[in-house]
């Protein structure tokens, strides 16, 4: 089962010649055609791989130059895209039939072989091509921990063309160990709130600003709308280039944010990072589609990076986390006086609204562990200067204690308004 594995991706550039480039470009073109053809046939009829494959396989084989295994993978890609549309439609979101325009193609262990001499063999619409992986010169490049390990095995991967270059996103997986299989109900919890003004805020009062990301998303949206309205072929090319720049920029921001959250969890020796349930986050925050995608992608980045350092990542219910006072528990809409400020009308506690929500999210996970039917649960929520549990209340760190993470420099942290325990 997929849950039995830990997954990683190692990205490397390919060193190719002109003939190999032509074959890979043609394969990408045929892959997009195959995925679209399978989608057109299955749309409105089915979405399970076991249904889409027999329905569309013969047509994909006959009408494209894809090999048999790539034709199968194209039907699976179509099934996945249709499933995503069905899920969005179930949440009363408008959906349209998927279209495949990204310059990518999927590979599996039948269509790709990675060799010990740092070369890879890839199936194409013609003959297989064997080319070198353009790996870093250093022996300890991050790709090496997967390529040179007997513990990790190659799984489904993606070839991407960008700016005249080809990049292979090699998928790896290994079995989870016993610790990774068990859900932690005891330990220290880091609560995380996601938002627009602040992309991420933790219960330890770490703030990762979202202002620049919001500004750039709006600018990209303006450019995209203008190019779409123009509608010329030149505008379409510019649109593709702009979309690529936007995607790279957002992914860079999300990687930095996810690294900062992992660092914060390590700094405070946390066992679990707790996020709010992302299902209806767009409705709760008024976020754009771009923000919603960013929230989900950030969660995925944190999830797989946390696995590598033995930290679990969980979601908890989001109801009232923005209206509940993290100090006294009183819940009321009047507590949220503005987007950024929280002031409890009962106890008078004041704090940054996102920081207050982050503490509520973390505490909700703590309480869930205590209510478990399998064990009593003895979790504690990490705060800036101590920990808190429902039973023991607040416990300050020892005098002179400062949470340190010395593996690499940590960015300076903005302080929230109001009290930060």
mmCIF file of C-alpha atoms in Angstrom:
data_model
loop_
_atom_site.group_PDB
_atom_site.id
_atom_site.type_symbol
_atom_site.label_atom_id
_atom_site.label_comp_id
_atom_site.label_asym_id
_atom_site.label_seq_id
_atom_site.Cartn_x
_atom_site.Cartn_y
_atom_site.Cartn_z
ATOM 1 C CA UNK A 1 0.000 0.000 0.000
ATOM 2 C CA UNK A 2 1.105 3.590 -0.613
ATOM 3 C CA UNK A 3 0.880 4.339 3.120
ATOM 4 C CA UNK A 4 3.604 1.764 3.770
ATOM 5 C CA UNK A 5 6.192 3.855 1.926
ATOM 6 C CA UNK A 6 8.155 7.057 2.354
ATOM 7 C CA UNK A 7 8.506 8.911 -0.963
ATOM 8 C CA UNK A 8 11.211 11.300 -2.170
ATOM 9 C CA UNK A 9 12.070 13.029 -5.446
ATOM 10 C CA UNK A 10 15.560 13.793 -6.761
ATOM 11 C CA UNK A 11 15.715 16.300 -9.623
ATOM 12 C CA UNK A 12 18.582 16.220 -12.094
ATOM 13 C CA UNK A 13 19.291 17.734 -15.505
ATOM 14 C CA UNK A 14 19.858 15.386 -18.438
ATOM 15 C CA UNK A 15 22.840 15.662 -20.779
ATOM 16 C CA UNK A 16 21.445 14.949 -24.243
ATOM 17 C CA UNK A 17 22.407 15.353 -27.890
ATOM 18 C CA UNK A 18 20.310 16.734 -30.728
ATOM 19 C CA UNK A 19 18.773 13.414 -31.801
ATOM 20 C CA UNK A 20 17.824 12.550 -28.228
ATOM 21 C CA UNK A 21 16.270 15.986 -27.808
ATOM 22 C CA UNK A 22 14.050 15.450 -30.849
ATOM 23 C CA UNK A 23 12.900 12.051 -29.570
ATOM 24 C CA UNK A 24 12.097 13.386 -26.091
ATOM 25 C CA UNK A 25 10.233 16.402 -27.478
ATOM 26 C CA UNK A 26 8.188 14.135 -29.733
ATOM 27 C CA UNK A 27 7.440 11.826 -26.800
ATOM 28 C CA UNK A 28 6.164 14.742 -24.717
ATOM 29 C CA UNK A 29 3.935 15.868 -27.590
ATOM 30 C CA UNK A 30 2.488 12.391 -28.028
ATOM 31 C CA UNK A 31 2.086 11.975 -24.263
ATOM 32 C CA UNK A 32 -0.085 15.094 -24.072
ATOM 33 C CA UNK A 33 -2.136 13.850 -27.021
ATOM 34 C CA UNK A 34 -2.572 10.448 -25.407
ATOM 35 C CA UNK A 35 -3.662 11.879 -22.058
ATOM 36 C CA UNK A 36 -6.120 14.205 -23.772
ATOM 37 C CA UNK A 37 -7.543 11.449 -25.929
ATOM 38 C CA UNK A 38 -8.085 9.177 -22.920
ATOM 39 C CA UNK A 39 -9.694 12.036 -21.018
ATOM 40 C CA UNK A 40 -12.033 12.881 -23.891
ATOM 41 C CA UNK A 41 -13.212 9.274 -24.040
ATOM 42 C CA UNK A 42 -13.628 8.804 -20.279
ATOM 43 C CA UNK A 43 -15.039 12.221 -19.366
ATOM 44 C CA UNK A 44 -18.528 11.759 -18.009
ATOM 45 C CA UNK A 45 -18.216 7.965 -18.145
ATOM 46 C CA UNK A 46 -15.621 6.767 -15.622
ATOM 47 C CA UNK A 47 -12.615 7.810 -13.593
ATOM 48 C CA UNK A 48 -11.132 4.625 -12.113
ATOM 49 C CA UNK A 49 -7.867 3.407 -13.657
ATOM 50 C CA UNK A 50 -9.390 -0.052 -14.051
ATOM 51 C CA UNK A 51 -12.195 1.489 -16.137
ATOM 52 C CA UNK A 52 -10.347 4.150 -18.125
ATOM 53 C CA UNK A 53 -7.557 1.834 -19.281
ATOM 54 C CA UNK A 54 -9.732 -0.719 -21.159
ATOM 55 C CA UNK A 55 -11.920 2.090 -22.503
ATOM 56 C CA UNK A 56 -9.138 4.253 -23.949
ATOM 57 C CA UNK A 57 -6.017 2.092 -24.364
ATOM 58 C CA UNK A 58 -6.667 0.890 -27.915
ATOM 59 C CA UNK A 59 -7.504 4.385 -29.131
ATOM 60 C CA UNK A 60 -4.356 5.842 -27.561
ATOM 61 C CA UNK A 61 -2.228 3.147 -29.169
ATOM 62 C CA UNK A 62 -3.825 3.625 -32.580
ATOM 63 C CA UNK A 63 -3.913 7.408 -32.686
ATOM 64 C CA UNK A 64 -0.565 8.250 -31.065
ATOM 65 C CA UNK A 65 2.995 7.008 -31.392
ATOM 66 C CA UNK A 66 3.228 6.063 -27.705
ATOM 67 C CA UNK A 67 4.475 2.616 -26.793
ATOM 68 C CA UNK A 68 2.221 0.166 -24.997
ATOM 69 C CA UNK A 69 3.366 0.992 -21.460
ATOM 70 C CA UNK A 70 3.237 4.734 -22.022
ATOM 71 C CA UNK A 71 -0.274 4.320 -23.421
ATOM 72 C CA UNK A 72 -1.260 2.607 -20.168
ATOM 73 C CA UNK A 73 0.335 5.382 -18.111
ATOM 74 C CA UNK A 74 -1.528 7.989 -20.193
ATOM 75 C CA UNK A 75 -4.873 6.364 -19.339
ATOM 76 C CA UNK A 76 -3.874 6.376 -15.670
ATOM 77 C CA UNK A 77 -2.965 10.064 -15.884
ATOM 78 C CA UNK A 78 -6.352 10.789 -17.437
ATOM 79 C CA UNK A 79 -8.102 8.864 -14.648
ATOM 80 C CA UNK A 80 -6.232 10.850 -12.012
ATOM 81 C CA UNK A 81 -7.160 14.169 -13.644
ATOM 82 C CA UNK A 82 -10.828 13.219 -13.918
ATOM 83 C CA UNK A 83 -10.887 12.060 -10.287
ATOM 84 C CA UNK A 84 -9.571 15.467 -9.231
ATOM 85 C CA UNK A 85 -12.399 17.162 -11.107
ATOM 86 C CA UNK A 86 -14.989 14.922 -9.483
ATOM 87 C CA UNK A 87 -13.612 15.730 -6.029
ATOM 88 C CA UNK A 88 -13.792 19.467 -6.711
ATOM 89 C CA UNK A 89 -17.302 19.120 -8.100
ATOM 90 C CA UNK A 90 -18.402 17.301 -4.923
ATOM 91 C CA UNK A 91 -17.452 20.463 -3.057
ATOM 92 C CA UNK A 92 -19.674 22.484 -5.410
ATOM 93 C CA UNK A 93 -16.760 23.930 -7.315
ATOM 94 C CA UNK A 94 -17.013 24.658 -11.014
ATOM 95 C CA UNK A 95 -14.976 22.228 -13.090
ATOM 96 C CA UNK A 96 -14.286 21.682 -16.748
ATOM 97 C CA UNK A 97 -12.760 18.808 -18.651
ATOM 98 C CA UNK A 98 -8.990 18.594 -18.019
ATOM 99 C CA UNK A 99 -6.600 19.721 -20.737
ATOM 100 C CA UNK A 100 -2.958 18.640 -20.938
ATOM 101 C CA UNK A 101 -0.532 21.387 -21.917
ATOM 102 C CA UNK A 102 2.395 20.936 -19.507
ATOM 103 C CA UNK A 103 5.627 19.800 -21.240
ATOM 104 C CA UNK A 104 5.976 16.630 -19.168
ATOM 105 C CA UNK A 105 5.752 12.856 -19.524
ATOM 106 C CA UNK A 106 5.486 10.158 -16.849
ATOM 107 C CA UNK A 107 7.886 7.221 -16.565
ATOM 108 C CA UNK A 108 7.820 4.036 -14.518
ATOM 109 C CA UNK A 109 10.248 1.162 -14.009
ATOM 110 C CA UNK A 110 9.206 -0.387 -17.341
ATOM 111 C CA UNK A 111 9.830 2.764 -19.361
ATOM 112 C CA UNK A 112 12.892 4.011 -17.456
ATOM 113 C CA UNK A 113 16.035 2.382 -16.093
ATOM 114 C CA UNK A 114 18.594 4.161 -13.892
ATOM 115 C CA UNK A 115 22.069 2.630 -14.112
ATOM 116 C CA UNK A 116 24.953 2.616 -11.641
ATOM 117 C CA UNK A 117 27.131 4.667 -14.017
ATOM 118 C CA UNK A 118 24.819 7.701 -13.554
ATOM 119 C CA UNK A 119 23.024 7.231 -16.847
ATOM 120 C CA UNK A 120 19.339 6.649 -17.512
ATOM 121 C CA UNK A 121 17.519 4.844 -20.311
ATOM 122 C CA UNK A 122 14.163 6.307 -21.351
ATOM 123 C CA UNK A 123 11.502 4.967 -23.676
ATOM 124 C CA UNK A 124 10.474 7.354 -26.448
ATOM 125 C CA UNK A 125 8.198 7.254 -29.478
ATOM 126 C CA UNK A 126 11.218 5.874 -31.360
ATOM 127 C CA UNK A 127 14.164 4.001 -29.921
ATOM 128 C CA UNK A 128 15.125 4.178 -26.252
ATOM 129 C CA UNK A 129 17.633 6.906 -25.436
ATOM 130 C CA UNK A 130 20.401 6.508 -22.904
ATOM 131 C CA UNK A 131 21.817 9.744 -21.529
ATOM 132 C CA UNK A 132 23.826 10.956 -18.554
ATOM 133 C CA UNK A 133 22.433 12.431 -15.358
ATOM 134 C CA UNK A 134 24.048 15.849 -14.926
ATOM 135 C CA UNK A 135 24.727 15.415 -11.208
ATOM 136 C CA UNK A 136 26.622 17.846 -8.936
ATOM 137 C CA UNK A 137 30.367 17.290 -8.740
ATOM 138 C CA UNK A 138 30.286 16.908 -4.973
ATOM 139 C CA UNK A 139 30.008 13.358 -3.688
ATOM 140 C CA UNK A 140 27.436 14.326 -1.082
ATOM 141 C CA UNK A 141 24.914 15.953 -3.442
ATOM 142 C CA UNK A 142 21.415 15.312 -2.144
ATOM 143 C CA UNK A 143 20.614 13.016 -5.087
ATOM 144 C CA UNK A 144 23.346 10.639 -3.920
ATOM 145 C CA UNK A 145 21.565 9.669 -0.713
ATOM 146 C CA UNK A 146 18.913 8.008 -2.892
ATOM 147 C CA UNK A 147 20.870 6.906 -5.956
ATOM 148 C CA UNK A 148 23.616 5.200 -3.930
ATOM 149 C CA UNK A 149 21.348 3.644 -1.309
ATOM 150 C CA UNK A 150 20.101 0.058 -1.242
ATOM 151 C CA UNK A 151 17.249 1.251 0.987
ATOM 152 C CA UNK A 152 15.639 3.451 -1.671
ATOM 153 C CA UNK A 153 14.190 2.094 -4.923
ATOM 154 C CA UNK A 154 13.212 3.962 -8.084
ATOM 155 C CA UNK A 155 9.489 4.410 -8.691
ATOM 156 C CA UNK A 156 7.287 6.590 -10.937
ATOM 157 C CA UNK A 157 9.153 9.635 -12.261
ATOM 158 C CA UNK A 158 8.479 12.668 -14.455
ATOM 159 C CA UNK A 159 10.442 14.156 -17.339
ATOM 160 C CA UNK A 160 10.003 17.927 -17.747
ATOM 161 C CA UNK A 161 11.171 20.267 -20.510
ATOM 162 C CA UNK A 162 11.971 23.833 -19.507
ATOM 163 C CA UNK A 163 13.817 26.633 -21.293
ATOM 164 C CA UNK A 164 15.433 24.236 -23.738
ATOM 165 C CA UNK A 165 16.612 21.847 -21.017
ATOM 166 C CA UNK A 166 15.276 18.494 -19.827
ATOM 167 C CA UNK A 167 14.952 17.655 -16.137
ATOM 168 C CA UNK A 168 14.180 14.235 -14.710
ATOM 169 C CA UNK A 169 12.268 14.189 -11.415
ATOM 170 C CA UNK A 170 13.283 10.704 -10.258
ATOM 171 C CA UNK A 171 10.873 9.199 -7.749
ATOM 172 C CA UNK A 172 12.217 7.037 -4.919
ATOM 173 C CA UNK A 173 10.521 5.120 -2.150
ATOM 174 C CA UNK A 174 11.411 3.000 0.870
ATOM 175 C CA UNK A 175 9.390 1.120 3.445
ATOM 176 C CA UNK A 176 8.407 3.039 6.555
ATOM 177 C CA UNK A 177 10.003 1.876 9.776
ATOM 178 C CA UNK A 178 7.959 0.987 12.858
ATOM 179 C CA UNK A 179 8.255 4.492 14.306
ATOM 180 C CA UNK A 180 7.002 6.089 11.104
ATOM 181 C CA UNK A 181 4.027 3.713 10.946
ATOM 182 C CA UNK A 182 2.774 4.685 14.394
ATOM 183 C CA UNK A 183 0.796 7.864 14.897
ATOM 184 C CA UNK A 184 2.271 9.923 17.701
ATOM 185 C CA UNK A 185 -0.248 10.827 20.385
ATOM 186 C CA UNK A 186 2.349 11.744 22.987
ATOM 187 C CA UNK A 187 5.039 14.353 22.610
ATOM 188 C CA UNK A 188 5.403 18.014 21.773
ATOM 189 C CA UNK A 189 3.103 19.625 19.220
ATOM 190 C CA UNK A 190 3.766 22.617 16.979
ATOM 191 C CA UNK A 191 0.548 24.337 15.861
ATOM 192 C CA UNK A 192 0.554 26.068 12.458
ATOM 193 C CA UNK A 193 -1.988 28.521 11.033
ATOM 194 C CA UNK A 194 -1.991 29.365 7.317
ATOM 195 C CA UNK A 195 -3.206 32.654 5.910
ATOM 196 C CA UNK A 196 -2.796 35.477 3.419
ATOM 197 C CA UNK A 197 -1.184 38.271 5.446
ATOM 198 C CA UNK A 198 1.060 35.689 7.071
ATOM 199 C CA UNK A 199 1.587 32.575 4.996
ATOM 200 C CA UNK A 200 2.370 30.549 8.128
ATOM 201 C CA UNK A 201 2.392 31.318 11.852
ATOM 202 C CA UNK A 202 3.388 28.820 14.542
ATOM 203 C CA UNK A 203 2.381 28.385 18.167
ATOM 204 C CA UNK A 204 5.983 29.319 19.032
ATOM 205 C CA UNK A 205 5.386 32.783 17.509
ATOM 206 C CA UNK A 206 7.325 32.271 14.289
ATOM 207 C CA UNK A 207 5.855 34.367 11.449
ATOM 208 C CA UNK A 208 6.504 33.700 7.735
ATOM 209 C CA UNK A 209 5.132 36.716 5.865
ATOM 210 C CA UNK A 210 2.772 36.210 2.930
ATOM 211 C CA UNK A 211 2.627 39.813 1.740
ATOM 212 C CA UNK A 212 5.165 39.496 -1.059
ATOM 213 C CA UNK A 213 3.650 36.209 -2.242
ATOM 214 C CA UNK A 214 0.169 37.791 -2.334
ATOM 215 C CA UNK A 215 1.495 40.774 -4.292
ATOM 216 C CA UNK A 216 3.252 38.568 -6.830
ATOM 217 C CA UNK A 217 0.211 36.306 -7.265
ATOM 218 C CA UNK A 218 -1.911 39.371 -8.015
ATOM 219 C CA UNK A 219 0.640 40.681 -10.503
ATOM 220 C CA UNK A 220 0.831 37.322 -12.274
ATOM 221 C CA UNK A 221 -2.970 37.208 -12.409
ATOM 222 C CA UNK A 222 -3.115 40.651 -14.067
ATOM 223 C CA UNK A 223 -0.539 39.625 -16.659
ATOM 224 C CA UNK A 224 -2.340 36.328 -17.287
ATOM 225 C CA UNK A 225 -5.714 38.047 -17.764
ATOM 226 C CA UNK A 226 -4.252 40.536 -20.225
ATOM 227 C CA UNK A 227 -2.532 37.863 -22.303
ATOM 228 C CA UNK A 228 -5.624 35.657 -22.359
ATOM 229 C CA UNK A 229 -7.704 38.597 -23.566
ATOM 230 C CA UNK A 230 -5.196 39.326 -26.345
ATOM 231 C CA UNK A 231 -5.498 35.772 -27.600
ATOM 232 C CA UNK A 232 -2.713 35.862 -30.217
ATOM 233 C CA UNK A 233 -0.195 33.088 -30.737
ATOM 234 C CA UNK A 234 2.559 35.353 -29.441
ATOM 235 C CA UNK A 235 0.478 36.130 -26.350
ATOM 236 C CA UNK A 236 -0.006 32.392 -25.775
ATOM 237 C CA UNK A 237 3.778 31.806 -25.866
ATOM 238 C CA UNK A 238 4.299 34.673 -23.444
ATOM 239 C CA UNK A 239 1.547 33.249 -21.235
ATOM 240 C CA UNK A 240 3.311 29.874 -21.066
ATOM 241 C CA UNK A 241 6.602 31.577 -20.142
ATOM 242 C CA UNK A 242 4.894 33.740 -17.508
ATOM 243 C CA UNK A 243 3.156 30.733 -16.001
ATOM 244 C CA UNK A 244 6.496 28.964 -15.726
ATOM 245 C CA UNK A 245 8.071 31.926 -13.928
ATOM 246 C CA UNK A 246 5.097 32.140 -11.586
ATOM 247 C CA UNK A 247 5.278 28.444 -10.741
ATOM 248 C CA UNK A 248 9.022 28.562 -10.051
ATOM 249 C CA UNK A 249 8.655 31.649 -7.871
ATOM 250 C CA UNK A 250 5.809 30.206 -5.782
ATOM 251 C CA UNK A 251 7.566 26.869 -5.345
ATOM 252 C CA UNK A 252 10.702 28.659 -4.159
ATOM 253 C CA UNK A 253 8.690 30.589 -1.550
ATOM 254 C CA UNK A 254 6.954 27.417 -0.388
ATOM 255 C CA UNK A 255 10.214 25.517 -0.075
ATOM 256 C CA UNK A 256 11.648 28.311 2.076
ATOM 257 C CA UNK A 257 8.505 28.391 4.200
ATOM 258 C CA UNK A 258 8.458 24.613 4.639
ATOM 259 C CA UNK A 259 12.143 24.592 5.602
ATOM 260 C CA UNK A 260 11.454 27.303 8.184
ATOM 261 C CA UNK A 261 8.596 25.288 9.705
ATOM 262 C CA UNK A 262 10.746 22.153 9.909
ATOM 263 C CA UNK A 263 13.513 24.193 11.546
ATOM 264 C CA UNK A 264 11.028 25.578 14.075
ATOM 265 C CA UNK A 265 9.790 22.083 14.923
ATOM 266 C CA UNK A 266 13.373 20.892 15.412
ATOM 267 C CA UNK A 267 14.226 23.986 17.429
ATOM 268 C CA UNK A 268 11.516 23.164 19.950
ATOM 269 C CA UNK A 269 12.006 19.375 19.760
ATOM 270 C CA UNK A 270 8.485 18.798 18.409
ATOM 271 C CA UNK A 271 7.153 15.361 17.501
ATOM 272 C CA UNK A 272 4.109 16.544 15.533
ATOM 273 C CA UNK A 273 3.326 19.543 13.316
ATOM 274 C CA UNK A 274 -0.429 20.196 13.391
ATOM 275 C CA UNK A 275 -2.182 22.108 10.598
ATOM 276 C CA UNK A 276 -5.829 23.037 10.327
ATOM 277 C CA UNK A 277 -7.959 20.953 7.977
ATOM 278 C CA UNK A 278 -7.380 22.386 4.499
ATOM 279 C CA UNK A 279 -10.684 21.217 2.986
ATOM 280 C CA UNK A 280 -12.497 24.555 3.139
ATOM 281 C CA UNK A 281 -9.551 26.896 3.698
ATOM 282 C CA UNK A 282 -10.418 29.011 0.652
ATOM 283 C CA UNK A 283 -13.878 29.764 2.018
ATOM 284 C CA UNK A 284 -12.541 30.524 5.507
ATOM 285 C CA UNK A 285 -9.741 32.845 4.430
ATOM 286 C CA UNK A 286 -11.154 34.356 1.254
ATOM 287 C CA UNK A 287 -8.034 33.137 -0.501
ATOM 288 C CA UNK A 288 -7.623 33.058 -4.253
ATOM 289 C CA UNK A 289 -7.227 29.823 -6.179
ATOM 290 C CA UNK A 290 -3.484 30.490 -6.227
ATOM 291 C CA UNK A 291 -3.390 30.776 -2.453
ATOM 292 C CA UNK A 292 -5.393 27.577 -2.021
ATOM 293 C CA UNK A 293 -2.924 25.712 -4.236
ATOM 294 C CA UNK A 294 -0.049 27.249 -2.277
ATOM 295 C CA UNK A 295 -1.522 26.137 1.066
ATOM 296 C CA UNK A 296 -1.912 22.550 -0.091
ATOM 297 C CA UNK A 297 1.524 22.466 -1.696
ATOM 298 C CA UNK A 298 3.131 23.915 1.436
ATOM 299 C CA UNK A 299 1.471 21.190 3.499
ATOM 300 C CA UNK A 300 2.819 18.525 1.130
ATOM 301 C CA UNK A 301 6.337 20.002 1.276
ATOM 302 C CA UNK A 302 6.269 20.048 5.071
ATOM 303 C CA UNK A 303 4.858 16.516 5.160
ATOM 304 C CA UNK A 304 7.620 14.863 3.162
ATOM 305 C CA UNK A 305 10.424 16.940 4.693
ATOM 306 C CA UNK A 306 9.158 16.164 8.191
ATOM 307 C CA UNK A 307 9.211 12.442 7.447
ATOM 308 C CA UNK A 308 12.951 12.666 6.838
ATOM 309 C CA UNK A 309 13.571 13.958 10.378
ATOM 310 C CA UNK A 310 11.051 11.738 12.168
ATOM 311 C CA UNK A 311 8.281 14.322 12.671
ATOM 312 C CA UNK A 312 4.616 13.526 11.981
ATOM 313 C CA UNK A 313 2.361 16.014 10.172
ATOM 314 C CA UNK A 314 -1.368 16.006 10.920
ATOM 315 C CA UNK A 315 -4.534 18.006 10.242
ATOM 316 C CA UNK A 316 -7.183 18.883 12.792
ATOM 317 C CA UNK A 317 -10.638 20.395 12.537
ATOM 318 C CA UNK A 318 -10.618 24.122 11.820
ATOM 319 C CA UNK A 319 -13.969 25.144 13.322
ATOM 320 C CA UNK A 320 -13.732 28.297 15.469
ATOM 321 C CA UNK A 321 -9.917 28.303 15.662
ATOM 322 C CA UNK A 322 -9.953 31.954 14.569
ATOM 323 C CA UNK A 323 -12.698 32.986 17.033
ATOM 324 C CA UNK A 324 -11.677 31.005 20.125
ATOM 325 C CA UNK A 325 -9.493 32.613 22.777
ATOM 326 C CA UNK A 326 -6.418 30.448 23.266
ATOM 327 C CA UNK A 327 -6.080 31.764 26.845
ATOM 328 C CA UNK A 328 -9.545 31.228 28.361
ATOM 329 C CA UNK A 329 -11.373 29.245 25.661
ATOM 330 C CA UNK A 330 -14.217 31.732 25.169
ATOM 331 C CA UNK A 331 -15.484 31.623 21.582
ATOM 332 C CA UNK A 332 -17.287 34.508 19.884
ATOM 333 C CA UNK A 333 -17.214 36.321 16.555
ATOM 334 C CA UNK A 334 -16.620 39.565 18.443
ATOM 335 C CA UNK A 335 -13.221 38.284 19.555
ATOM 336 C CA UNK A 336 -11.863 38.784 16.024
ATOM 337 C CA UNK A 337 -11.902 42.562 15.878
ATOM 338 C CA UNK A 338 -10.007 42.717 12.552
ATOM 339 C CA UNK A 339 -8.089 40.504 10.147
ATOM 340 C CA UNK A 340 -4.873 40.816 12.164
ATOM 341 C CA UNK A 341 -6.001 41.493 15.734
ATOM 342 C CA UNK A 342 -7.635 39.236 18.312
ATOM 343 C CA UNK A 343 -9.070 40.554 21.579
ATOM 344 C CA UNK A 344 -11.115 38.305 23.836
ATOM 345 C CA UNK A 345 -14.251 40.114 24.990
ATOM 346 C CA UNK A 346 -14.367 37.911 28.097
ATOM 347 C CA UNK A 347 -10.831 37.862 29.525
ATOM 348 C CA UNK A 348 -9.331 40.786 27.597
ATOM 349 C CA UNK A 349 -6.416 38.782 26.187
ATOM 350 C CA UNK A 350 -4.932 40.396 23.070
ATOM 351 C CA UNK A 351 -2.761 38.799 20.406
ATOM 352 C CA UNK A 352 -2.108 38.596 16.712
ATOM 353 C CA UNK A 353 -5.113 36.745 15.261
ATOM 354 C CA UNK A 354 -3.018 34.236 13.305
ATOM 355 C CA UNK A 355 -0.858 33.498 16.341
ATOM 356 C CA UNK A 356 -3.949 32.911 18.459
ATOM 357 C CA UNK A 357 -5.278 30.520 15.794
ATOM 358 C CA UNK A 358 -1.971 28.626 15.628
ATOM 359 C CA UNK A 359 -2.154 27.940 19.379
ATOM 360 C CA UNK A 360 -5.766 26.775 19.061
ATOM 361 C CA UNK A 361 -4.845 24.412 16.222
ATOM 362 C CA UNK A 362 -1.985 22.884 18.196
ATOM 363 C CA UNK A 363 -4.071 22.556 21.358
ATOM 364 C CA UNK A 364 -6.861 20.866 19.414
ATOM 365 C CA UNK A 365 -4.419 18.116 18.448
ATOM 366 C CA UNK A 366 -3.239 17.831 22.062
ATOM 367 C CA UNK A 367 -6.805 17.345 23.232
ATOM 368 C CA UNK A 368 -7.464 14.799 20.496
ATOM 369 C CA UNK A 369 -4.610 12.661 21.829
ATOM 370 C CA UNK A 370 -6.012 12.801 25.353
ATOM 371 C CA UNK A 371 -9.391 11.644 24.100
ATOM 372 C CA UNK A 372 -7.930 8.686 22.197
ATOM 373 C CA UNK A 373 -9.480 5.295 22.856
ATOM 374 C CA UNK A 374 -6.082 3.608 22.494
ATOM 375 C CA UNK A 375 -4.086 5.533 25.072
ATOM 376 C CA UNK A 376 -4.389 8.372 27.553
ATOM 377 C CA UNK A 377 -2.197 10.728 25.562
ATOM 378 C CA UNK A 378 0.266 13.103 27.195
ATOM 379 C CA UNK A 379 0.995 15.678 24.528
ATOM 380 C CA UNK A 380 2.029 19.258 25.157
ATOM 381 C CA UNK A 381 1.798 22.329 22.960
ATOM 382 C CA UNK A 382 5.047 24.148 22.195
ATOM 383 C CA UNK A 383 4.960 27.897 22.866
ATOM 384 C CA UNK A 384 7.731 30.457 22.629
ATOM 385 C CA UNK A 385 8.809 30.311 26.276
ATOM 386 C CA UNK A 386 7.211 27.126 27.572
ATOM 387 C CA UNK A 387 4.666 24.394 27.001
ATOM 388 C CA UNK A 388 0.992 24.017 27.862
ATOM 389 C CA UNK A 389 -1.383 21.103 28.420
ATOM 390 C CA UNK A 390 -5.080 21.057 29.341
ATOM 391 C CA UNK A 391 -4.273 19.322 32.664
ATOM 392 C CA UNK A 392 -1.086 21.026 33.846
ATOM 393 C CA UNK A 393 -1.563 24.404 32.219
ATOM 394 C CA UNK A 394 1.454 26.509 31.267
ATOM 395 C CA UNK A 395 4.948 25.329 32.198
ATOM 396 C CA UNK A 396 7.763 27.796 31.580
ATOM 397 C CA UNK A 397 11.099 26.679 30.218
ATOM 398 C CA UNK A 398 13.962 26.763 32.768
ATOM 399 C CA UNK A 399 15.593 30.121 33.443
ATOM 400 C CA UNK A 400 18.092 30.974 30.766
ATOM 401 C CA UNK A 401 16.683 28.430 28.316
ATOM 402 C CA UNK A 402 16.585 29.462 24.683
ATOM 403 C CA UNK A 403 15.437 27.039 22.023
ATOM 404 C CA UNK A 404 18.354 26.669 19.644
ATOM 405 C CA UNK A 405 18.737 24.975 16.314
ATOM 406 C CA UNK A 406 22.389 25.240 15.339
ATOM 407 C CA UNK A 407 22.494 23.128 12.185
ATOM 408 C CA UNK A 408 22.099 26.246 10.034
ATOM 409 C CA UNK A 409 21.272 29.925 10.523
ATOM 410 C CA UNK A 410 17.616 30.612 11.242
ATOM 411 C CA UNK A 411 15.940 33.770 9.892
ATOM 412 C CA UNK A 412 15.019 36.460 12.419
ATOM 413 C CA UNK A 413 11.509 36.058 13.753
ATOM 414 C CA UNK A 414 8.882 38.779 13.794
ATOM 415 C CA UNK A 415 7.174 39.110 17.164
ATOM 416 C CA UNK A 416 3.383 39.132 17.382
ATOM 417 C CA UNK A 417 1.506 41.877 19.113
ATOM 418 C CA UNK A 418 0.247 41.049 22.573
ATOM 419 C CA UNK A 419 1.463 38.321 24.889
ATOM 420 C CA UNK A 420 3.537 35.443 23.494
ATOM 421 C CA UNK A 421 4.091 32.840 26.142
#
